């Protein structure tokens, strides 16, 4: 069994942002030389997500509006977590969107359906944060 | 390390539907011959889910009502994604329910608690869509 | 490829409770002797969760309030599942928080970012319930 590990770093310009990281993850897979196995891709921070969905700007706007409805950023005082911080909403938004994805590796490729793309979802950005890619297989 | 891959196809009669796929997934495991490992089961489409919960029709009704409250289908115009499509709500519902499950394989069986069952959750159906089963182990 | 399996048991004193299980999961990893691989940790019950977030009591309070807003426990009669049971809300809360986490194992450690901690999330407690830890790797 082979294994591979790499960290991907992101520093967004806004508090919330979605970044398509599919090509970077495929590049990790290429470097690993693994043909059959499982790939884990997870946020290493608890106010960001890795998720799979559509690369369509209208949908990303809808997600932003929807997440703000489910777990609003403001007023900051509505959350007990916001004593020294202001990011309680980011913890909740990340919970909705998920920490991680596990992707099948088949014949050396991300074994995806036609529209599956991997995104980094940032909910408390403007600072350097990491995603972990771990691959095991043969 | 052994690996196994299979696609399961579904074509629901209604826009939204939950289908218990536990037996089909167990059949995949039987075919694989893998006794110890991990099984990934994921929707290959971004408007459907694979999730684990109870096979109880009352709960499934509650989930339908709940998902419609969290991410209503109509009016279609509330979502920017719905320019040429009408399925933005399906992308959001699938986000709540999740893309995938990872199941432990122990002694050749799905290593489940007493009530765990695997479901395909369709949120934009009436067309052929796929689920991927990938198993790795020995 | 090595594999390891252990069940962790919990019996909470209240209906809903979050328990930090990171040390117990690390102990499983130590017992396994696995240095590189993947670790699955999942609730074996469909009214509880395993998730990764911050070990901060204010945030846990915020999560309790938020989950009660998204999927209120009462009135019990609002859910069709609550014929002989009263735990439909627990099924929905667990859906939001997730069934499982998959964690990379690197150099014999849980490959975590600075604040990642694993929690058992109980939504229908006061009885013995289980979490499964499964590890595969070398």
Tab-separated table of C-alpha atoms in Angstrom:
chain	number	residue	atom	x	y	z
A	1	UNK	CA	0.000	0.000	0.000
A	2	UNK	CA	1.274	3.434	-0.968
A	3	UNK	CA	0.385	6.661	0.791
A	4	UNK	CA	0.736	10.322	-0.133
A	5	UNK	CA	0.254	13.558	1.815
A	6	UNK	CA	0.219	17.187	0.816
A	7	UNK	CA	-1.016	20.478	2.265
A	8	UNK	CA	-2.622	23.101	0.021
A	9	UNK	CA	-2.563	26.689	1.331
A	10	UNK	CA	-5.136	29.416	0.723
A	11	UNK	CA	-5.380	33.076	1.734
A	12	UNK	CA	-8.658	34.538	0.533
A	13	UNK	CA	-9.231	38.232	-0.045
A	14	UNK	CA	-12.714	38.184	1.478
A	15	UNK	CA	-14.228	36.646	4.614
A	16	UNK	CA	-16.187	34.095	2.578
A	17	UNK	CA	-15.131	32.568	-0.729
A	18	UNK	CA	-15.404	29.332	-2.722
A	19	UNK	CA	-12.309	28.154	-4.648
A	20	UNK	CA	-12.335	25.313	-7.173
A	21	UNK	CA	-9.387	23.092	-6.160
A	22	UNK	CA	-10.089	20.129	-8.455
A	23	UNK	CA	-6.985	20.647	-10.597
A	24	UNK	CA	-4.719	20.944	-7.559
A	25	UNK	CA	-6.144	17.747	-6.097
A	26	UNK	CA	-5.721	15.936	-9.426
A	27	UNK	CA	-2.106	17.164	-9.469
A	28	UNK	CA	-1.595	15.596	-6.009
A	29	UNK	CA	-2.988	12.354	-7.365
A	30	UNK	CA	-0.605	12.492	-10.333
A	31	UNK	CA	2.355	13.046	-7.982
A	32	UNK	CA	1.281	10.108	-5.798
A	33	UNK	CA	1.374	7.571	-8.608
A	34	UNK	CA	-1.596	5.816	-6.978
A	35	UNK	CA	-3.982	4.149	-9.445
A	36	UNK	CA	-6.577	2.469	-7.203
A	37	UNK	CA	-7.499	3.730	-3.766
A	38	UNK	CA	-9.209	6.436	-1.743
A	39	UNK	CA	-8.420	10.134	-1.523
A	40	UNK	CA	-9.318	12.221	1.516
A	41	UNK	CA	-9.425	15.992	1.138
A	42	UNK	CA	-10.268	17.942	4.297
A	43	UNK	CA	-10.092	21.430	5.705
A	44	UNK	CA	-7.507	21.558	8.499
A	45	UNK	CA	-9.378	24.499	10.051
A	46	UNK	CA	-12.754	24.413	11.759
A	47	UNK	CA	-14.156	27.492	10.029
A	48	UNK	CA	-13.711	26.224	6.478
A	49	UNK	CA	-14.969	23.347	4.344
A	50	UNK	CA	-14.097	21.047	1.517
A	51	UNK	CA	-17.141	20.019	-0.510
A	52	UNK	CA	-18.178	18.759	-3.933
A	53	UNK	CA	-20.747	20.593	-6.007
A	54	UNK	CA	-21.263	22.532	-9.232
A	55	UNK	CA	-18.834	25.183	-10.536
A	56	UNK	CA	-21.594	27.671	-11.354
A	57	UNK	CA	-21.441	31.235	-10.071
A	58	UNK	CA	-25.219	31.576	-9.686
A	59	UNK	CA	-25.300	28.545	-7.417
A	60	UNK	CA	-22.385	29.879	-5.370
A	61	UNK	CA	-24.315	33.103	-4.852
A	62	UNK	CA	-27.375	31.069	-3.798
A	63	UNK	CA	-25.236	29.122	-1.310
A	64	UNK	CA	-23.890	32.341	0.212
A	65	UNK	CA	-27.421	33.720	0.670
A	66	UNK	CA	-28.674	30.376	2.005
A	67	UNK	CA	-25.850	29.945	4.518
A	68	UNK	CA	-26.387	33.507	5.738
A	69	UNK	CA	-30.054	32.633	6.296
A	70	UNK	CA	-29.258	29.390	8.151
A	71	UNK	CA	-26.408	30.825	10.243
A	72	UNK	CA	-26.154	34.639	9.960
A	73	UNK	CA	-22.821	36.352	10.572
A	74	UNK	CA	-24.397	39.314	12.405
A	75	UNK	CA	-25.252	40.453	14.974
A	76	UNK	CA	-22.068	38.978	16.439
A	77	UNK	CA	-23.616	39.173	19.909
A	78	UNK	CA	-26.153	36.443	19.105
A	79	UNK	CA	-23.414	33.821	19.596
A	80	UNK	CA	-21.780	33.005	22.924
A	81	UNK	CA	-18.619	31.909	21.050
A	82	UNK	CA	-18.100	35.529	19.980
A	83	UNK	CA	-16.386	36.754	23.139
A	84	UNK	CA	-12.897	37.391	21.799
A	85	UNK	CA	-13.773	36.213	18.265
A	86	UNK	CA	-16.451	37.045	15.693
A	87	UNK	CA	-16.526	33.781	13.748
A	88	UNK	CA	-19.185	31.598	15.381
A	89	UNK	CA	-21.215	31.742	12.174
A	90	UNK	CA	-18.210	30.359	10.266
A	91	UNK	CA	-18.170	27.265	12.516
A	92	UNK	CA	-21.865	26.695	11.775
A	93	UNK	CA	-21.613	27.349	8.037
A	94	UNK	CA	-18.713	24.899	7.806
A	95	UNK	CA	-20.872	22.331	9.619
A	96	UNK	CA	-23.555	22.633	6.940
A	97	UNK	CA	-21.052	22.416	4.065
A	98	UNK	CA	-18.914	19.648	5.611
A	99	UNK	CA	-15.263	19.244	6.616
A	100	UNK	CA	-14.143	16.691	4.080
A	101	UNK	CA	-14.732	14.661	0.960
A	102	UNK	CA	-13.599	11.126	0.217
A	103	UNK	CA	-13.107	10.416	-3.476
A	104	UNK	CA	-12.595	7.084	-5.193
A	105	UNK	CA	-9.401	6.747	-7.221
A	106	UNK	CA	-9.850	4.483	-10.246
A	107	UNK	CA	-7.326	4.031	-13.082
A	108	UNK	CA	-5.298	6.948	-11.691
A	109	UNK	CA	-8.175	9.431	-11.885
A	110	UNK	CA	-10.620	11.151	-9.536
A	111	UNK	CA	-13.620	8.869	-10.119
A	112	UNK	CA	-16.199	11.612	-10.647
A	113	UNK	CA	-19.596	12.009	-12.228
A	114	UNK	CA	-19.977	14.590	-15.013
A	115	UNK	CA	-20.333	17.743	-12.870
A	116	UNK	CA	-18.461	16.927	-9.673
A	117	UNK	CA	-15.868	19.548	-8.732
A	118	UNK	CA	-14.027	19.940	-5.411
A	119	UNK	CA	-14.229	23.284	-3.623
A	120	UNK	CA	-12.492	24.907	-0.720
A	121	UNK	CA	-15.148	26.829	1.190
A	122	UNK	CA	-13.767	29.664	3.281
A	123	UNK	CA	-16.017	31.214	5.949
A	124	UNK	CA	-13.463	33.171	7.996
A	125	UNK	CA	-10.697	34.120	5.597
A	126	UNK	CA	-8.165	36.871	4.976
A	127	UNK	CA	-5.475	34.675	6.540
A	128	UNK	CA	-3.429	31.618	5.529
A	129	UNK	CA	-5.327	28.364	5.978
A	130	UNK	CA	-4.714	24.800	4.896
A	131	UNK	CA	-6.354	21.834	3.202
A	132	UNK	CA	-4.964	18.316	3.597
A	133	UNK	CA	-4.844	15.806	0.750
A	134	UNK	CA	-4.156	12.227	1.819
A	135	UNK	CA	-4.224	9.328	-0.640
A	136	UNK	CA	-3.840	5.615	0.076
A	137	UNK	CA	-3.874	2.739	-2.394
A	138	UNK	CA	-1.750	0.948	-4.957
B	1	UNK	CA	-4.612	-4.458	-1.283
B	2	UNK	CA	-7.713	-5.304	-3.336
B	3	UNK	CA	-10.050	-2.754	-4.864
B	4	UNK	CA	-13.552	-2.954	-6.313
B	5	UNK	CA	-15.719	-0.503	-8.256
B	6	UNK	CA	-19.329	-0.556	-9.355
B	7	UNK	CA	-21.940	1.957	-10.493
B	8	UNK	CA	-25.557	1.617	-9.378
B	9	UNK	CA	-28.157	3.331	-11.578
B	10	UNK	CA	-31.462	4.876	-10.503
B	11	UNK	CA	-34.325	6.528	-12.367
B	12	UNK	CA	-36.936	7.753	-9.917
B	13	UNK	CA	-40.560	8.368	-10.830
B	14	UNK	CA	-40.785	11.571	-8.790
B	15	UNK	CA	-38.555	14.635	-8.371
B	16	UNK	CA	-37.648	13.639	-4.817
B	17	UNK	CA	-37.372	10.095	-3.476
B	18	UNK	CA	-35.435	8.015	-0.935
B	19	UNK	CA	-34.383	4.486	-1.940
B	20	UNK	CA	-32.912	1.940	0.473
B	21	UNK	CA	-29.800	0.600	-1.304
B	22	UNK	CA	-28.307	-1.402	1.580
B	23	UNK	CA	-28.844	-4.778	-0.081
B	24	UNK	CA	-27.274	-3.618	-3.353
B	25	UNK	CA	-24.247	-2.261	-1.523
B	26	UNK	CA	-23.884	-5.496	0.462
B	27	UNK	CA	-24.069	-7.373	-2.859
B	28	UNK	CA	-21.162	-5.252	-4.137
B	29	UNK	CA	-19.210	-6.153	-1.022
B	30	UNK	CA	-19.922	-9.850	-1.584
B	31	UNK	CA	-18.694	-9.584	-5.182
B	32	UNK	CA	-15.503	-7.809	-4.066
B	33	UNK	CA	-14.392	-10.599	-1.759
B	34	UNK	CA	-12.954	-7.949	0.579
B	35	UNK	CA	-13.121	-8.850	4.275
B	36	UNK	CA	-11.402	-5.916	6.008
B	37	UNK	CA	-11.348	-2.399	4.620
B	38	UNK	CA	-13.335	0.716	3.831
B	39	UNK	CA	-16.288	1.168	1.488
B	40	UNK	CA	-17.121	4.505	-0.101
B	41	UNK	CA	-20.612	5.017	-1.496
B	42	UNK	CA	-21.262	8.392	-3.126
B	43	UNK	CA	-23.712	10.097	-5.415
B	44	UNK	CA	-22.022	10.843	-8.762
B	45	UNK	CA	-24.440	13.735	-9.296
B	46	UNK	CA	-24.542	17.010	-7.408
B	47	UNK	CA	-28.308	17.050	-6.897
B	48	UNK	CA	-28.523	13.735	-5.063
B	49	UNK	CA	-27.197	12.190	-1.865
B	50	UNK	CA	-26.109	8.992	-0.246
B	51	UNK	CA	-26.813	8.939	3.480
B	52	UNK	CA	-27.356	6.573	6.397
B	53	UNK	CA	-30.475	6.767	8.526
B	54	UNK	CA	-33.598	4.875	9.551
B	55	UNK	CA	-35.827	2.972	7.098
B	56	UNK	CA	-39.051	4.420	8.510
B	57	UNK	CA	-41.617	6.051	6.261
B	58	UNK	CA	-42.742	8.576	8.870
B	59	UNK	CA	-39.172	9.840	9.231
B	60	UNK	CA	-38.779	10.050	5.465
B	61	UNK	CA	-41.894	12.204	5.314
B	62	UNK	CA	-40.471	14.398	8.090
B	63	UNK	CA	-37.201	14.750	6.151
B	64	UNK	CA	-39.061	15.825	3.002
B	65	UNK	CA	-40.996	18.492	4.928
B	66	UNK	CA	-37.854	19.613	6.762
B	67	UNK	CA	-35.725	19.898	3.622
B	68	UNK	CA	-38.472	21.883	1.921
B	69	UNK	CA	-38.434	24.263	4.886
B	70	UNK	CA	-34.632	24.628	4.849
B	71	UNK	CA	-34.297	24.926	1.054
B	72	UNK	CA	-37.693	25.320	-0.677
B	73	UNK	CA	-38.091	24.228	-4.287
B	74	UNK	CA	-40.367	27.167	-5.196
B	75	UNK	CA	-40.519	29.939	-6.184
B	76	UNK	CA	-37.820	28.984	-8.682
B	77	UNK	CA	-36.987	32.666	-9.144
B	78	UNK	CA	-35.560	32.926	-5.613
B	79	UNK	CA	-32.360	31.217	-6.827
B	80	UNK	CA	-29.890	32.764	-9.251
B	81	UNK	CA	-28.868	29.248	-10.377
B	82	UNK	CA	-32.347	28.800	-11.872
B	83	UNK	CA	-31.710	30.558	-15.166
B	84	UNK	CA	-31.899	27.596	-17.530
B	85	UNK	CA	-32.525	25.081	-14.743
B	86	UNK	CA	-34.994	24.747	-11.841
B	87	UNK	CA	-32.932	22.621	-9.492
B	88	UNK	CA	-31.023	25.009	-7.219
B	89	UNK	CA	-33.001	23.660	-4.243
B	90	UNK	CA	-31.764	20.152	-5.094
B	91	UNK	CA	-28.123	21.297	-4.812
B	92	UNK	CA	-28.873	22.723	-1.362
B	93	UNK	CA	-30.905	19.730	-0.144
B	94	UNK	CA	-28.114	17.400	-1.210
B	95	UNK	CA	-25.683	19.572	0.760
B	96	UNK	CA	-27.732	19.047	3.929
B	97	UNK	CA	-28.057	15.296	3.377
B	98	UNK	CA	-24.463	14.737	2.238
B	99	UNK	CA	-22.745	13.365	-0.863
B	100	UNK	CA	-21.253	10.189	0.522
B	101	UNK	CA	-20.890	7.653	3.281
B	102	UNK	CA	-17.801	5.724	4.286
B	103	UNK	CA	-18.550	2.362	5.892
B	104	UNK	CA	-16.173	0.060	7.745
B	105	UNK	CA	-15.881	-3.457	6.342
B	106	UNK	CA	-15.238	-6.048	9.063
B	107	UNK	CA	-15.336	-9.830	8.579
B	108	UNK	CA	-16.818	-9.321	5.107
B	109	UNK	CA	-19.827	-7.336	6.320
B	110	UNK	CA	-20.997	-3.721	6.412
B	111	UNK	CA	-20.016	-2.910	9.992
B	112	UNK	CA	-23.287	-1.302	11.029
B	113	UNK	CA	-25.148	-0.528	14.219
B	114	UNK	CA	-28.642	-2.012	14.657
B	115	UNK	CA	-30.636	0.505	12.565
B	116	UNK	CA	-28.147	1.809	10.031
B	117	UNK	CA	-29.389	1.602	6.444
B	118	UNK	CA	-27.928	3.245	3.330
B	119	UNK	CA	-30.186	5.439	1.207
B	120	UNK	CA	-29.981	7.064	-2.162
B	121	UNK	CA	-31.581	10.482	-1.804
B	122	UNK	CA	-32.860	11.921	-5.077
B	123	UNK	CA	-33.724	15.635	-5.222
B	124	UNK	CA	-33.952	16.180	-8.988
B	125	UNK	CA	-35.051	12.880	-10.452
B	126	UNK	CA	-37.063	11.451	-13.341
B	127	UNK	CA	-33.812	10.703	-15.180
B	128	UNK	CA	-31.006	8.137	-14.955
B	129	UNK	CA	-28.469	8.945	-12.272
B	130	UNK	CA	-25.609	7.024	-10.684
B	131	UNK	CA	-24.115	6.030	-7.361
B	132	UNK	CA	-20.511	4.845	-7.085
B	133	UNK	CA	-19.431	2.017	-4.794
B	134	UNK	CA	-15.677	1.769	-4.241
B	135	UNK	CA	-14.145	-0.711	-1.803
B	136	UNK	CA	-10.515	-1.088	-0.800
B	137	UNK	CA	-8.993	-3.596	1.605
B	138	UNK	CA	-7.910	-7.220	1.900
C	1	UNK	CA	-2.408	-3.709	4.834
C	2	UNK	CA	-3.311	-3.722	8.518
C	3	UNK	CA	-6.758	-3.089	9.923
C	4	UNK	CA	-8.051	-2.263	13.381
C	5	UNK	CA	-11.562	-2.074	14.855
C	6	UNK	CA	-12.884	-0.883	18.196
C	7	UNK	CA	-16.221	0.206	19.629
C	8	UNK	CA	-16.409	3.110	22.082
C	9	UNK	CA	-19.475	3.210	24.360
C	10	UNK	CA	-21.245	6.262	25.748
C	11	UNK	CA	-24.193	6.756	28.089
C	12	UNK	CA	-24.945	10.440	28.476
C	13	UNK	CA	-26.784	11.930	31.444
C	14	UNK	CA	-28.823	14.300	29.280
C	15	UNK	CA	-30.761	13.966	26.022
C	16	UNK	CA	-28.227	16.067	24.137
C	17	UNK	CA	-24.501	16.263	24.871
C	18	UNK	CA	-21.154	16.758	23.095
C	19	UNK	CA	-18.191	14.660	24.293
C	20	UNK	CA	-14.593	15.226	23.169
C	21	UNK	CA	-13.350	11.758	22.146
C	22	UNK	CA	-10.036	12.802	20.544
C	23	UNK	CA	-7.874	11.118	23.209
C	24	UNK	CA	-9.834	7.856	22.973
C	25	UNK	CA	-9.480	7.827	19.191
C	26	UNK	CA	-5.748	8.559	19.434
C	27	UNK	CA	-5.494	5.650	21.909
C	28	UNK	CA	-7.134	3.390	19.301
C	29	UNK	CA	-4.573	4.561	16.766
C	30	UNK	CA	-1.737	3.795	19.189
C	31	UNK	CA	-3.127	0.284	19.763
C	32	UNK	CA	-3.399	-0.312	16.013
C	33	UNK	CA	0.289	0.321	15.313
C	34	UNK	CA	-0.742	1.879	11.982
C	35	UNK	CA	1.524	4.733	10.832
C	36	UNK	CA	0.088	5.687	7.419
C	37	UNK	CA	-3.554	5.245	6.463
C	38	UNK	CA	-7.122	6.378	6.995
C	39	UNK	CA	-9.218	6.323	10.152
C	40	UNK	CA	-13.015	6.193	10.059
C	41	UNK	CA	-14.927	7.191	13.179
C	42	UNK	CA	-18.718	6.935	12.946
C	43	UNK	CA	-21.777	6.859	15.151
C	44	UNK	CA	-23.347	3.387	15.026
C	45	UNK	CA	-26.739	4.923	15.894
C	46	UNK	CA	-28.871	7.118	13.682
C	47	UNK	CA	-29.656	9.721	16.351
C	48	UNK	CA	-26.059	10.633	17.141
C	49	UNK	CA	-23.077	12.097	15.315
C	50	UNK	CA	-19.325	12.135	15.122
C	51	UNK	CA	-17.946	15.474	14.001
C	52	UNK	CA	-14.831	17.648	14.140
C	53	UNK	CA	-14.943	21.170	15.504
C	54	UNK	CA	-13.682	23.408	18.301
C	55	UNK	CA	-13.588	22.376	21.981
C	56	UNK	CA	-15.096	25.639	23.188
C	57	UNK	CA	-18.106	25.655	25.499
C	58	UNK	CA	-19.563	28.869	24.074
C	59	UNK	CA	-19.601	27.346	20.598
C	60	UNK	CA	-21.210	24.168	21.895
C	61	UNK	CA	-23.959	26.273	23.455
C	62	UNK	CA	-24.398	28.082	20.121
C	63	UNK	CA	-24.646	24.735	18.314
C	64	UNK	CA	-27.347	23.521	20.724
C	65	UNK	CA	-29.406	26.687	20.177
C	66	UNK	CA	-28.841	26.560	16.416
C	67	UNK	CA	-29.820	22.879	16.064
C	68	UNK	CA	-32.955	23.512	18.114
C	69	UNK	CA	-33.829	26.306	15.694
C	70	UNK	CA	-33.188	24.153	12.589
C	71	UNK	CA	-34.910	21.013	13.946
C	72	UNK	CA	-36.822	21.677	17.186
C	73	UNK	CA	-37.427	18.827	19.617
C	74	UNK	CA	-40.968	19.974	20.499
C	75	UNK	CA	-43.820	19.823	19.881
C	76	UNK	CA	-43.308	16.105	19.339
C	77	UNK	CA	-46.507	15.988	17.294
C	78	UNK	CA	-44.952	18.019	14.470
C	79	UNK	CA	-43.114	14.891	13.273
C	80	UNK	CA	-44.806	11.837	11.770
C	81	UNK	CA	-41.916	9.665	13.039
C	82	UNK	CA	-43.024	10.393	16.614
C	83	UNK	CA	-45.752	7.770	16.841
C	84	UNK	CA	-44.163	5.414	19.348
C	85	UNK	CA	-40.984	7.493	19.689
C	86	UNK	CA	-40.150	11.138	20.432
C	87	UNK	CA	-36.782	11.417	18.693
C	88	UNK	CA	-37.485	12.587	15.135
C	89	UNK	CA	-35.600	15.814	15.882
C	90	UNK	CA	-32.538	13.744	16.863
C	91	UNK	CA	-32.498	12.094	13.417
C	92	UNK	CA	-32.545	15.552	11.801
C	93	UNK	CA	-29.953	17.098	14.126
C	94	UNK	CA	-27.627	14.177	13.441
C	95	UNK	CA	-28.102	14.774	9.722
C	96	UNK	CA	-26.879	18.368	10.094
C	97	UNK	CA	-23.888	17.388	12.252
C	98	UNK	CA	-22.951	14.281	10.223
C	99	UNK	CA	-22.544	10.574	10.917
C	100	UNK	CA	-18.814	10.184	10.491
C	101	UNK	CA	-15.380	11.669	10.065
C	102	UNK	CA	-12.474	10.300	8.055
C	103	UNK	CA	-9.085	11.338	9.385
C	104	UNK	CA	-5.676	11.003	7.706
C	105	UNK	CA	-3.087	9.015	9.660
C	106	UNK	CA	0.447	10.298	9.061
C	107	UNK	CA	3.550	9.237	11.025
C	108	UNK	CA	1.328	7.417	13.515
C	109	UNK	CA	-0.725	10.499	14.420
C	110	UNK	CA	-4.145	11.966	13.710
C	111	UNK	CA	-3.147	14.408	10.957
C	112	UNK	CA	-4.996	17.433	12.323
C	113	UNK	CA	-4.863	21.183	11.974
C	114	UNK	CA	-4.290	23.242	15.137
C	115	UNK	CA	-7.852	23.237	16.537
C	116	UNK	CA	-9.391	20.043	15.191
C	117	UNK	CA	-10.970	17.874	17.888
C	118	UNK	CA	-13.300	14.881	17.432
C	119	UNK	CA	-16.667	14.934	19.186
C	120	UNK	CA	-19.404	12.461	19.848
C	121	UNK	CA	-22.681	14.340	19.438
C	122	UNK	CA	-25.591	12.772	21.296
C	123	UNK	CA	-29.128	13.874	20.401
C	124	UNK	CA	-31.188	11.110	22.058
C	125	UNK	CA	-29.159	9.947	25.031
C	126	UNK	CA	-29.607	8.528	28.513
C	127	UNK	CA	-28.860	5.056	27.142
C	128	UNK	CA	-25.806	3.094	26.005
C	129	UNK	CA	-24.762	3.921	22.453
C	130	UNK	CA	-21.702	3.169	20.371
C	131	UNK	CA	-19.102	4.740	18.125
C	132	UNK	CA	-17.017	2.663	15.714
C	133	UNK	CA	-13.328	3.309	15.076
C	134	UNK	CA	-11.915	1.541	12.019
C	135	UNK	CA	-8.366	2.102	10.817
C	136	UNK	CA	-6.681	0.723	7.700
C	137	UNK	CA	-3.114	1.253	6.549
C	138	UNK	CA	0.446	0.156	7.147
